[in-house]
C-alpha positions as semicolon CSV with decimal commas, in nm:
position;residue;x (nm);y (nm);z (nm)
1;M;1,697;-0,932;-4,975
2;A;1,419;-0,690;-4,886
3;G;1,220;-0,945;-4,686
4;G;1,508;-0,995;-4,442
5;T;1,534;-0,621;-4,383
6;V;1,161;-0,594;-4,304
7;A;1,186;-0,885;-4,061
8;E;1,488;-0,728;-3,893
9;S;1,309;-0,394;-3,866
10;A;1,004;-0,564;-3,717
11;K;1,224;-0,745;-3,463
12;K;1,395;-0,417;-3,373
13;V;1,063;-0,238;-3,326
14;A;0,930;-0,529;-3,117
15;R;1,243;-0,530;-2,900
16;Q;1,220;-0,153;-2,843
17;A;0,850;-0,182;-2,756
18;E;0,927;-0,462;-2,511
19;E;1,201;-0,254;-2,346
20;R;0,963;0,043;-2,311
21;L;0,695;-0,181;-2,163
22;D;0,948;-0,325;-1,918
23;R;1,039;0,029;-1,806
24;V;0,672;0,122;-1,771
25;A;0,602;-0,195;-1,571
26;E;0,895;-0,124;-1,339
27;N;0,777;0,234;-1,283
28;V;0,427;0,113;-1,205
29;R;0,562;-0,146;-0,958
30;E;0,773;0,119;-0,782
31;K;0,483;0,364;-0,757
32;F;0,247;0,090;-0,638
33;D;0,496;-0,013;-0,370
34;R;0,530;0,348;-0,251
35;V;0,153;0,398;-0,239
36;T;0,074;0,070;-0,066
37;E;0,362;0,110;0,179
38;S;0,243;0,452;0,294
39;K;-0,121;0,339;0,307
40;F;-0,020;0,030;0,504
41;S;0,189;0,232;0,751
42;D;-0,093;0,483;0,793
43;T;-0,333;0,197;0,860
44;V;-0,102;0,047;1,121
45;K;-0,041;0,387;1,285
46;N;-0,415;0,447;1,304
47;G;-0,460;0,111;1,478
48;R;-0,692;-0,032;1,218
49;F;-0,547;-0,379;1,260
50;A;-0,634;-0,393;1,628
51;D;-0,899;-0,647;1,711
52;Q;-1,223;-0,455;1,740
53;R;-1,332;-0,649;2,048
54;D;-1,002;-0,571;2,216
55;H;-1,037;-0,208;2,115
56;G;-1,381;-0,195;2,277
57;V;-1,244;-0,355;2,593
58;D;-0,955;-0,111;2,601
59;Q;-1,191;0,181;2,550
60;E;-1,415;0,060;2,833
61;R;-1,113;0,019;3,062
62;T;-1,000;0,371;2,982
63;E;-1,345;0,512;3,055
64;A;-1,371;0,315;3,379
65;K;-1,027;0,436;3,486
66;Q;-1,129;0,796;3,413
67;R;-1,449;0,754;3,615
68;N;-1,254;0,605;3,906
69;Q;-1,008;0,895;3,894
70;G;-1,284;1,151;3,901
71;G;-1,308;1,203;3,527
72;S;-1,642;1,301;3,377
73;E;-1,886;1,030;3,277
74;R;-2,059;1,034;2,945
């Protein structure tokens, strides 16, 4: 029966398309994970998650320490 063959071909094409899409999705997930992981680590290394108020306090302490040790004032 010709109708059965067409249906089987359509199922085969659909299955192959689904498998290709699964591979594409997996590749995208892997690349996204690599990109976000490196961006996240860079952000942490650069101290961007530090509380800004604490950062300001730390900066002021550093400047005060330098002034007390004879460092130049701004």
